[in-house]
Short mmCIF file of C-alpha atoms (C1' of nucleotides) in Angstrom, two decimals:
data_model
loop_
_atom_site.label_atom_id
_atom_site.label_comp_id
_atom_site.label_asym_id
_atom_site.label_seq_id
_atom_site.Cartn_x
_atom_site.Cartn_y
_atom_site.Cartn_z
CA MET A 1 34.09 -15.73 5.23
CA ASN A 2 32.33 -15.95 8.13
CA GLU A 3 30.69 -19.16 7.68
CA ALA A 4 28.47 -19.61 10.65
CA ALA A 5 26.67 -16.17 8.55
CA VAL A 6 26.58 -17.72 5.64
CA LEU A 7 24.26 -21.00 6.74
CA GLN A 8 21.98 -18.21 7.90
CA LEU A 9 22.02 -17.15 3.92
CA ARG A 10 21.02 -20.59 3.89
CA ASN A 11 18.32 -21.16 6.10
CA ALA A 12 16.56 -18.63 5.67
CA ILE A 13 16.93 -19.14 1.85
CA SER A 14 15.52 -22.58 2.28
CA HIS A 15 12.48 -21.16 3.77
CA PHE A 16 11.44 -19.87 -0.04
CA VAL A 17 13.18 -22.98 -2.02
CA LYS A 18 15.87 -26.12 -0.59
CA MET A 19 18.52 -26.00 -2.47
CA ASP A 20 20.88 -28.42 -2.71
CA ASP A 21 24.79 -28.39 -3.07
CA ALA A 22 25.69 -27.29 -6.21
CA ASP A 23 22.46 -25.12 -6.29
CA TRP A 24 24.04 -23.51 -3.90
CA ALA A 25 27.82 -23.38 -4.40
CA LEU A 26 26.40 -20.39 -7.15
CA LEU A 27 26.01 -17.99 -4.92
CA LEU A 28 29.11 -18.24 -2.75
CA PRO A 29 31.08 -17.00 -4.88
CA TYR A 30 29.52 -13.53 -4.79
CA LEU A 31 28.81 -13.42 -1.79
CA GLU A 32 30.96 -10.45 0.75
CA GLU A 33 30.63 -9.41 4.15
CA ARG A 34 29.61 -5.70 4.52
CA GLN A 35 29.83 -3.60 7.80
CA LEU A 36 27.80 -0.48 7.95
CA SER A 37 28.37 1.98 11.12
CA LYS A 38 24.56 3.39 11.97
CA GLN A 39 23.94 5.99 10.07
CA GLU A 40 25.92 4.98 6.93
CA LEU A 41 23.35 3.90 3.96
CA PHE A 42 23.83 0.63 1.98
CA ALA A 43 21.22 2.26 -0.47
CA LYS A 44 20.15 5.75 -1.53
CA GLU A 45 17.68 7.70 -3.61
CA GLY A 46 18.12 8.69 -6.85
CA LYS A 47 21.66 5.79 -7.31
CA VAL A 48 20.65 2.36 -8.86
CA SER A 49 20.06 0.06 -6.42
CA LEU A 50 23.03 -2.60 -7.54
CA ASP A 51 22.91 -4.56 -3.96
CA ILE A 52 21.46 -6.87 -2.18
CA GLY A 53 22.23 -7.79 1.80
CA PHE A 54 21.29 -10.16 3.88
CA LEU A 55 21.17 -8.69 7.99
CA LEU A 56 22.66 -10.71 10.94
CA ASN A 57 23.35 -7.36 12.90
CA GLY A 58 21.49 -4.48 13.53
CA ASN A 59 18.67 -3.26 12.26
CA MET A 60 17.60 -0.84 9.39
CA ARG A 61 15.60 1.15 8.06
CA HIS A 62 14.23 3.38 4.64
CA TYR A 63 13.19 6.44 4.14
CA TYR A 64 11.32 9.27 1.32
CA THR A 65 12.10 12.13 1.04
CA ARG A 66 9.48 14.88 0.91
CA ASP A 67 9.46 19.10 1.96
CA GLY A 68 12.94 18.38 3.20
CA GLU A 69 11.75 15.62 6.02
CA GLU A 70 12.21 11.93 6.04
CA LYS A 71 9.40 9.91 5.59
CA THR A 72 10.20 5.79 7.43
CA LYS A 73 8.09 4.11 6.41
CA TYR A 74 10.33 0.19 6.83
CA PHE A 75 12.60 -0.94 9.38
CA TYR A 76 14.63 -4.93 8.92
CA PHE A 77 16.11 -6.75 11.65
CA GLU A 78 18.77 -9.26 12.09
CA GLY A 79 17.34 -12.64 9.77
CA HIS A 80 16.01 -10.20 6.92
CA PHE A 81 17.32 -9.10 3.83
CA VAL A 82 17.90 -5.92 3.11
CA SER A 83 17.23 -3.52 -0.42
CA SER A 84 16.41 -1.21 -2.98
CA TYR A 85 14.53 -4.74 -4.23
CA ILE A 86 11.89 -2.11 -7.26
CA SER A 87 14.85 -0.19 -7.85
CA CYS A 88 16.58 -3.36 -8.32
CA ILE A 89 14.35 -4.99 -10.32
CA ARG A 90 14.15 -1.82 -12.31
CA GLN A 91 16.71 -0.23 -12.57
CA GLN A 92 15.63 2.82 -12.00
CA PRO A 93 16.89 5.84 -9.54
CA SER A 94 15.79 4.50 -6.43
CA GLU A 95 12.86 5.79 -4.77
CA LEU A 96 14.17 5.27 -1.07
CA THR A 97 17.16 6.32 1.63
CA ILE A 98 18.18 2.65 3.86
CA GLU A 99 19.88 4.02 6.42
CA ALA A 100 21.71 1.51 9.19
CA MET A 101 19.71 2.55 12.49
CA THR A 102 22.39 1.08 14.54
CA ASP A 103 25.83 -0.82 13.21
CA CYS A 104 25.30 -3.30 11.43
CA THR A 105 27.14 -6.40 10.23
CA LEU A 106 24.89 -7.77 6.23
CA LEU A 107 26.51 -10.34 3.55
CA VAL A 108 25.66 -8.63 0.17
CA PHE A 109 25.37 -10.23 -2.93
CA ARG A 110 24.72 -8.10 -6.20
CA TYR A 111 21.18 -8.33 -8.13
CA LYS A 112 23.10 -9.17 -12.17
CA ASP A 113 24.47 -11.90 -9.90
CA LEU A 114 21.27 -13.32 -9.04
CA LEU A 115 19.78 -12.33 -12.15
CA LYS A 116 23.27 -14.26 -13.12
CA LEU A 117 21.72 -17.26 -11.43
CA TYR A 118 18.02 -17.24 -12.80
CA ASP A 119 19.42 -17.69 -16.23
CA LEU A 120 22.11 -21.24 -14.28
CA SER A 121 19.01 -22.18 -12.28
CA HIS A 122 15.37 -22.87 -13.14
CA LYS A 123 15.85 -23.01 -9.11
CA TRP A 124 17.58 -19.96 -8.41
CA GLU A 125 14.75 -18.57 -10.58
CA ARG A 126 12.13 -19.73 -8.73
CA PHE A 127 13.31 -18.47 -5.42
CA GLY A 128 13.40 -15.45 -7.41
CA ARG A 129 8.95 -15.14 -8.08
CA LEU A 130 8.32 -16.63 -4.46
CA VAL A 131 10.78 -13.79 -2.79
CA ALA A 132 8.86 -11.68 -5.14
CA GLU A 133 5.01 -12.76 -4.62
CA TYR A 134 5.94 -13.06 -0.48
CA LEU A 135 7.17 -9.06 -1.18
CA ALA A 136 3.62 -8.06 -2.68
CA ILE A 137 1.84 -10.10 -0.45
CA GLY A 138 3.39 -8.00 2.45
CA LEU A 139 2.84 -5.54 0.32
CA GLU A 140 -0.86 -5.50 -0.45
CA GLU A 141 -1.32 -6.66 3.19
CA ARG A 142 -0.58 -2.77 4.02
CA MET A 143 -1.83 -0.78 1.52
CA THR A 144 -4.40 -3.10 3.20
CA GLY A 145 -4.20 -1.77 6.46
CA LEU A 146 -3.32 1.84 5.20
CA LEU A 147 -7.36 1.47 3.05
CA MET A 148 -9.35 0.47 5.34
CA LEU A 149 -7.82 0.99 8.62
CA SER A 150 -7.15 4.59 10.16
CA PRO A 151 -4.34 5.57 12.00
CA GLU A 152 -5.36 4.33 15.11
CA GLU A 153 -6.71 1.47 14.19
CA ARG A 154 -2.98 1.24 12.06
CA TYR A 155 -1.47 1.70 15.29
CA ILE A 156 -3.77 -1.50 16.88
CA GLN A 157 -2.77 -3.08 15.01
CA LEU A 158 0.69 -3.50 14.71
CA LEU A 159 0.73 -2.92 18.44
CA GLU A 160 -1.02 -7.26 18.07
CA SER A 161 1.22 -8.51 15.04
CA ASN A 162 3.94 -9.70 15.14
CA LYS A 163 6.49 -6.70 14.54
CA GLN A 164 5.63 -5.88 17.80
CA LYS A 165 10.05 -5.24 17.91
CA ILE A 166 9.11 -2.02 16.03
CA ILE A 167 7.23 -0.14 18.43
CA GLU A 168 9.77 -1.48 20.94
CA ARG A 169 13.21 -0.87 19.34
CA ILE A 170 11.93 1.74 17.23
CA PRO A 171 12.07 6.08 18.24
CA GLN A 172 7.81 6.91 18.36
CA HIS A 173 8.35 9.22 15.58
CA TYR A 174 10.12 6.66 12.67
CA VAL A 175 7.02 4.60 14.00
CA SER A 176 4.69 7.15 13.43
CA SER A 177 6.24 8.08 9.94
CA TYR A 178 5.59 4.64 9.27
CA LEU A 179 2.36 4.35 10.21
CA GLY A 180 1.42 7.51 8.85
CA ILE A 181 1.42 10.79 10.59
CA THR A 182 3.14 12.38 12.29
CA PRO A 183 4.33 11.78 15.70
CA VAL A 184 1.93 14.71 17.59
CA SER A 185 -0.86 12.78 16.08
CA LEU A 186 0.74 8.98 16.93
CA SER A 187 1.73 10.84 21.26
CA ARG A 188 -2.50 10.74 21.12
CA ILE A 189 -3.50 8.70 19.84
CA ARG A 190 -1.33 6.38 22.73
CA ASN A 191 -2.91 9.20 25.13
CA ARG A 192 -6.78 8.33 24.34
CA MET A 193 -5.74 4.11 24.10
CA ALA A 194 -4.23 4.94 27.08
CA LYS A 195 -6.96 6.90 28.78
CA LYS A 196 -9.10 4.07 28.51
CA MET B 1 -11.17 -21.74 -28.75
CA ASN B 2 -11.05 -17.79 -30.38
CA GLU B 3 -8.10 -17.48 -32.15
CA ALA B 4 -7.77 -14.13 -32.37
CA ALA B 5 -7.80 -14.53 -27.95
CA VAL B 6 -6.17 -16.74 -27.62
CA LEU B 7 -3.29 -14.78 -29.30
CA GLN B 8 -4.26 -11.35 -27.32
CA LEU B 9 -3.01 -13.54 -24.26
CA ARG B 10 -0.39 -14.71 -26.23
CA ASN B 11 0.67 -11.23 -26.64
CA ALA B 12 -0.03 -9.94 -23.22
CA ILE B 13 2.53 -12.69 -22.04
CA SER B 14 5.12 -11.94 -24.38
CA HIS B 15 5.51 -8.05 -22.56
CA PHE B 16 6.79 -10.14 -19.41
CA VAL B 17 9.00 -13.12 -21.35
CA LYS B 18 9.03 -14.01 -25.00
CA MET B 19 7.38 -17.96 -25.16
CA ASP B 20 8.51 -20.37 -28.78
CA ASP B 21 5.36 -22.18 -29.62
CA ALA B 22 6.56 -25.59 -27.24
CA ASP B 23 6.56 -23.86 -24.05
CA TRP B 24 2.89 -21.49 -25.31
CA ALA B 25 1.28 -25.23 -25.96
CA LEU B 26 1.83 -25.93 -22.55
CA LEU B 27 -0.53 -23.32 -22.03
CA LEU B 28 -3.00 -24.36 -24.31
CA PRO B 29 -4.93 -27.38 -22.98
CA TYR B 30 -5.79 -25.34 -19.87
CA LEU B 31 -7.58 -22.63 -21.49
CA GLU B 32 -11.32 -21.59 -21.61
CA GLU B 33 -13.56 -19.19 -22.21
CA ARG B 34 -15.90 -17.39 -20.01
CA GLN B 35 -18.69 -14.90 -20.01
CA LEU B 36 -19.18 -13.19 -16.14
CA SER B 37 -22.75 -11.36 -16.74
CA LYS B 38 -23.42 -7.71 -14.82
CA GLN B 39 -22.76 -7.94 -11.37
CA GLU B 40 -21.22 -11.70 -11.48
CA LEU B 41 -17.83 -13.20 -9.48
CA PHE B 42 -14.95 -13.84 -10.54
CA ALA B 43 -13.87 -14.12 -7.52
CA LYS B 44 -15.16 -13.93 -3.60
CA GLU B 45 -14.00 -13.23 0.07
CA GLY B 46 -13.78 -16.14 2.31
CA LYS B 47 -13.53 -19.03 -0.84
CA VAL B 48 -9.71 -19.83 -1.91
CA SER B 49 -9.74 -17.95 -5.29
CA LEU B 50 -8.65 -21.22 -8.28
CA ASP B 51 -8.04 -19.13 -10.94
CA ILE B 52 -6.64 -16.56 -13.08
CA GLY B 53 -8.69 -14.44 -15.43
CA PHE B 54 -7.74 -13.08 -19.02
CA LEU B 55 -9.87 -10.15 -19.81
CA LEU B 56 -10.98 -9.73 -23.60
CA ASN B 57 -13.80 -7.49 -22.86
CA GLY B 58 -15.54 -5.40 -19.98
CA ASN B 59 -14.00 -4.30 -16.87
CA MET B 60 -13.67 -5.63 -13.69
CA ARG B 61 -13.27 -4.11 -10.01
CA HIS B 62 -12.07 -6.04 -7.01
CA TYR B 63 -13.55 -4.80 -2.82
CA TYR B 64 -13.05 -5.70 0.54
CA THR B 65 -15.87 -5.05 2.93
CA ARG B 66 -16.08 -3.33 6.28
CA ASP B 67 -19.09 -2.09 8.46
CA GLY B 68 -21.24 -4.70 5.93
CA GLU B 69 -19.96 -1.72 3.05
CA GLU B 70 -17.86 -2.62 -0.50
CA LYS B 71 -14.06 -0.97 -0.16
CA THR B 72 -13.59 -0.83 -4.01
CA LYS B 73 -9.57 -0.47 -3.89
CA TYR B 74 -9.02 -1.72 -7.26
CA PHE B 75 -10.13 -1.93 -11.30
CA TYR B 76 -9.46 -4.73 -14.64
CA PHE B 77 -10.40 -2.96 -17.73
CA GLU B 78 -9.40 -5.66 -21.52
CA GLY B 79 -6.19 -6.29 -21.95
CA HIS B 80 -4.90 -7.39 -18.56
CA PHE B 81 -5.02 -10.52 -16.05
CA VAL B 82 -7.27 -10.72 -13.14
CA SER B 83 -7.10 -12.29 -10.59
CA SER B 84 -7.04 -12.77 -5.55
CA TYR B 85 -3.74 -13.39 -6.98
CA ILE B 86 -3.15 -13.47 -3.51
CA SER B 87 -5.20 -15.81 -2.04
CA CYS B 88 -3.87 -17.90 -5.05
CA ILE B 89 -0.63 -17.72 -3.80
CA ARG B 90 -1.38 -18.17 -0.25
CA GLN B 91 -4.20 -20.90 -1.07
CA GLN B 92 -5.81 -19.49 1.77
CA PRO B 93 -9.28 -17.47 1.59
CA SER B 94 -9.51 -14.19 -0.08
CA GLU B 95 -10.11 -11.13 1.85
CA LEU B 96 -11.56 -9.66 -1.46
CA THR B 97 -14.46 -10.18 -4.19
CA ILE B 98 -14.18 -9.92 -8.01
CA GLU B 99 -17.02 -8.00 -9.59
CA ALA B 100 -18.45 -8.07 -13.23
CA MET B 101 -18.84 -4.04 -13.63
CA THR B 102 -20.28 -5.34 -17.32
CA ASP B 103 -20.86 -8.32 -19.19
CA CYS B 104 -17.18 -9.84 -19.39
CA THR B 105 -15.19 -12.02 -22.08
CA LEU B 106 -12.36 -14.12 -19.63
CA LEU B 107 -9.83 -15.98 -20.90
CA VAL B 108 -9.15 -18.32 -17.37
CA PHE B 109 -7.04 -21.00 -16.22
CA ARG B 110 -6.49 -21.91 -12.73
CA TYR B 111 -3.29 -21.56 -11.36
CA LYS B 112 -2.68 -25.15 -10.32
CA ASP B 113 -1.70 -25.14 -13.45
CA LEU B 114 -0.13 -22.89 -13.64
CA LEU B 115 1.76 -24.08 -10.80
CA LYS B 116 2.17 -27.69 -13.16
CA LEU B 117 4.11 -25.10 -16.49
CA TYR B 118 6.21 -23.52 -12.97
CA ASP B 119 7.98 -27.54 -12.84
CA LEU B 120 7.97 -27.75 -16.27
CA SER B 121 9.59 -24.94 -18.61
CA HIS B 122 11.87 -22.70 -16.56
CA LYS B 123 10.57 -19.81 -18.66
CA TRP B 124 6.69 -20.02 -17.12
CA GLU B 125 9.05 -19.89 -13.86
CA ARG B 126 10.57 -16.60 -15.38
CA PHE B 127 6.73 -15.87 -16.65
CA GLY B 128 5.80 -16.09 -12.89
CA ARG B 129 9.20 -13.95 -11.70
CA LEU B 130 8.56 -11.40 -14.07
CA VAL B 131 3.99 -10.59 -12.87
CA ALA B 132 5.50 -10.84 -9.34
CA GLU B 133 7.66 -8.75 -9.50
CA TYR B 134 5.43 -6.08 -12.04
CA LEU B 135 2.69 -6.48 -9.30
CA ALA B 136 5.53 -5.48 -6.56
CA ILE B 137 5.93 -2.48 -8.75
CA GLY B 138 2.45 -1.64 -8.08
CA LEU B 139 1.35 -2.27 -5.02
CA GLU B 140 4.61 -0.05 -3.74
CA GLU B 141 3.55 2.30 -5.30
CA ARG B 142 0.09 2.89 -4.62
CA MET B 143 1.59 1.78 -0.97
CA THR B 144 3.53 5.19 -1.53
CA GLY B 145 1.61 7.41 -2.73
CA LEU B 146 -1.34 6.36 -0.19
CA LEU B 147 1.39 7.01 2.38
CA MET B 148 3.27 10.35 1.43
CA LEU B 149 0.43 12.31 -0.51
CA SER B 150 -2.82 14.03 0.87
CA PRO B 151 -6.70 12.71 -0.73
CA GLU B 152 -6.29 15.72 -2.87
CA GLU B 153 -3.02 14.38 -3.96
CA ARG B 154 -3.46 11.10 -4.65
CA TYR B 155 -7.09 12.70 -7.04
CA ILE B 156 -4.01 15.03 -8.73
CA GLN B 157 -2.23 11.59 -9.44
CA LEU B 158 -4.34 9.42 -10.71
CA LEU B 159 -5.65 12.24 -13.02
CA GLU B 160 -2.64 12.94 -14.43
CA SER B 161 -1.70 9.11 -14.63
CA ASN B 162 -2.10 6.68 -18.04
CA LYS B 163 -5.35 5.42 -15.58
CA GLN B 164 -7.61 8.39 -16.85
CA LYS B 165 -9.74 5.95 -17.86
CA ILE B 166 -9.84 4.86 -14.41
CA ILE B 167 -11.56 8.05 -14.14
CA GLU B 168 -13.45 8.35 -16.65
CA ARG B 169 -15.30 5.46 -16.83
CA ILE B 170 -15.83 5.21 -13.46
CA PRO B 171 -18.82 6.29 -11.76
CA GLN B 172 -17.77 8.39 -8.71
CA HIS B 173 -18.18 7.10 -5.83
CA TYR B 174 -15.87 3.74 -6.57
CA VAL B 175 -13.33 5.48 -7.19
CA SER B 176 -13.67 7.83 -4.17
CA SER B 177 -13.15 4.20 -2.14
CA TYR B 178 -10.27 4.26 -4.56
CA LEU B 179 -8.07 7.05 -3.52
CA GLY B 180 -9.56 5.81 0.70
CA ILE B 181 -12.00 8.53 0.37
CA THR B 182 -15.76 8.90 0.85
CA PRO B 183 -18.25 10.33 -1.90
CA VAL B 184 -18.48 12.98 -0.34
CA SER B 185 -14.81 14.32 0.41
CA LEU B 186 -13.49 13.81 -3.19
CA SER B 187 -16.70 15.23 -4.74
CA ARG B 188 -15.19 18.89 -2.06
CA ILE B 189 -12.02 18.15 -3.69
CA ARG B 190 -13.47 18.37 -7.49
CA ASN B 191 -15.33 21.28 -5.33
CA ARG B 192 -12.64 23.35 -5.14
CA MET B 193 -10.12 21.46 -7.72
CA ALA B 194 -12.67 23.74 -10.30
CA LYS B 195 -12.45 26.95 -8.07
CA LYS B 196 -8.35 26.92 -8.72
"C1'" DT C 1 -45.48 5.91 -18.78
"C1'" DC C 2 -43.48 7.26 -14.02
"C1'" DA C 3 -42.05 5.22 -9.48
"C1'" DG C 4 -37.55 3.46 -7.85
"C1'" DT C 5 -33.16 3.04 -7.11
"C1'" DA C 6 -28.60 5.06 -7.59
"C1'" DC C 7 -25.27 9.13 -7.98
"C1'" DG C 8 -22.82 12.89 -7.33
"C1'" DT C 9 -24.08 18.00 -4.90
"C1'" DT C 10 -24.46 21.11 -0.86
"C1'" DA C 11 -24.85 22.34 3.24
"C1'" DA C 12 -24.38 21.49 8.93
"C1'" DC C 13 -22.80 19.76 12.10
"C1'" DT C 14 -18.48 16.66 14.83
"C1'" DT C 15 -13.79 14.86 15.12
"C1'" DA C 16 -8.89 13.92 14.04
"C1'" DA C 17 -5.18 15.44 12.40
"C1'" DG C 18 -1.62 19.03 10.31
"C1'" DA C 19 1.13 22.34 12.07
"C1'" DT C 20 3.61 25.21 15.87
"C1'" DA C 21 5.00 25.95 19.91
"C1'" DA C 22 7.29 25.52 24.26
"C1'" DG C 23 8.15 22.25 28.47
"C1'" DA C 24 9.57 17.53 30.51
"C1'" DA C 25 11.72 13.28 29.77
"C1'" DA C 26 14.85 11.01 28.37
"C1'" DT C 27 20.03 10.15 26.41
"C1'" DA C 28 24.13 11.13 24.41
"C1'" DA C 29 28.20 13.61 25.32
"C1'" DG C 30 31.18 16.05 27.25
"C1'" DC D 1 28.17 15.38 36.87
"C1'" DT D 2 26.74 18.71 34.08
"C1'" DT D 3 24.91 20.42 28.98
"C1'" DA D 4 23.19 19.78 25.36
"C1'" DT D 5 20.71 17.00 22.31
"C1'" DT D 6 16.67 14.13 20.48
"C1'" DT D 7 12.27 12.89 22.07
"C1'" DC D 8 8.27 12.56 23.64
"C1'" DT D 9 3.91 14.95 25.41
"C1'" DT D 10 0.62 19.17 25.70
"C1'" DA D 11 -1.50 22.89 24.33
"C1'" DT D 12 -4.01 26.16 20.73
"C1'" DC D 13 -5.49 27.60 16.24
"C1'" DT D 14 -6.36 25.27 12.02
"C1'" DT D 15 -7.92 22.80 8.26
"C1'" DA D 16 -10.09 18.92 5.65
"C1'" DA D 17 -12.20 14.92 6.44
"C1'" DG D 18 -16.20 12.04 7.82
"C1'" DT D 19 -20.69 11.48 9.20
"C1'" DT D 20 -26.00 12.41 8.46
"C1'" DA D 21 -29.66 14.70 5.67
"C1'" DA D 22 -32.20 16.67 1.56
"C1'" DC D 23 -31.79 17.92 -3.30
"C1'" DG D 24 -31.98 17.18 -7.37
"C1'" DT D 25 -30.68 14.98 -11.82
"C1'" DA D 26 -29.97 10.83 -14.70
"C1'" DC D 27 -31.49 6.06 -15.03
"C1'" DT D 28 -33.81 1.88 -15.29
"C1'" DG D 29 -37.17 -1.68 -14.72
"C1'" DA D 30 -41.65 -2.38 -14.43
#
DNA sequence: TCAGTACGTTAACTTAAGATAAGAAATAAG
DNA sequence: CTTATTTCTTATCTTAAGTTAACGTACTGA
């Protein structure tokens, strides 16, 4: 097992809860490293997601399928968790697919093992709470943006956010999809903005 | 303290976690009943929210303010929790205002007391996790609706959902706001649909 | 009771997004 | 290097939402 990788994960988790060695040791046996090649899937629409990943290297995206089209709605970067978490929680088939945009390296553990940790340790349960709260905060922010802002305002907000990497590293038609508009429309917005 | 009301709350909470009497007793000292008259506020934009309510009677709505206009984005009904939860969690000023649409009766406790319960009891911590997960699931659902569906489709989805009460009991301009469109636009959509 | 307000609909006009297609630019593959 | 593919832009046309305003109805409070 890659020690540096494990340390990186521990660091990310301690962002939510500081784990002592005993608590941390509970997770270790469940960790495994996984490589994904570009375009391989981490979660698949219609299948119940079982795994939670921690992205060591590469980017991923998740998308929904509608009318045969892939609607990209989120991006994952190094140092962050990757999962069709809602599918794990609900134990229902995932509505989204998570795909590697580049070759990726992850540390992976199973949601069912995380549930074991929740039972064993109050601290891990707290971690679960804080992660879910963090997720809710992010979703709330995204949602109010969608409800309150025009596509152009959403694009500006994205430009000004800490998610700039989304724009820099990611094909524009994925960004437009993220904003909930067509690539053509985003191109027009950019054109409009450039003229000001 | 109204015993029936407390029982109703206990029942709602047991929907997330079954509490034994000892765990349940931890919350009791913090409960208080509160009456709100129509148009009184439960949470206010710009103020850090401190309270979590359980709605025994009446309806409430929450709204954001933008360009001087109130944008209603959520409705609360009897038997559900009411809170600017994100504000509580983050200990940041609320971006939304929660207003009683009718005279309301609530059971109220403070978020800071809930945090005490989290510390004291693994079961209450689990409750916190499950509530946050539940919240995230709801937000995710709403968000994908906004990203993937047209206003008309969102309205149809709402009609077909278990949130029908929203439409039945609530002024139409609030509904349109909930859908992210203008009242005029919703009126047109309804007109269009009636003709089919 | 009666005036004032709030709410929903309709209409006319403006604005911008969606769909489609064509072409340019950038990237990847042989 | 050349070709093929993907990505982005531009243009045209269609569609629907936003804006504003007028009108009718229902509700509210003095």
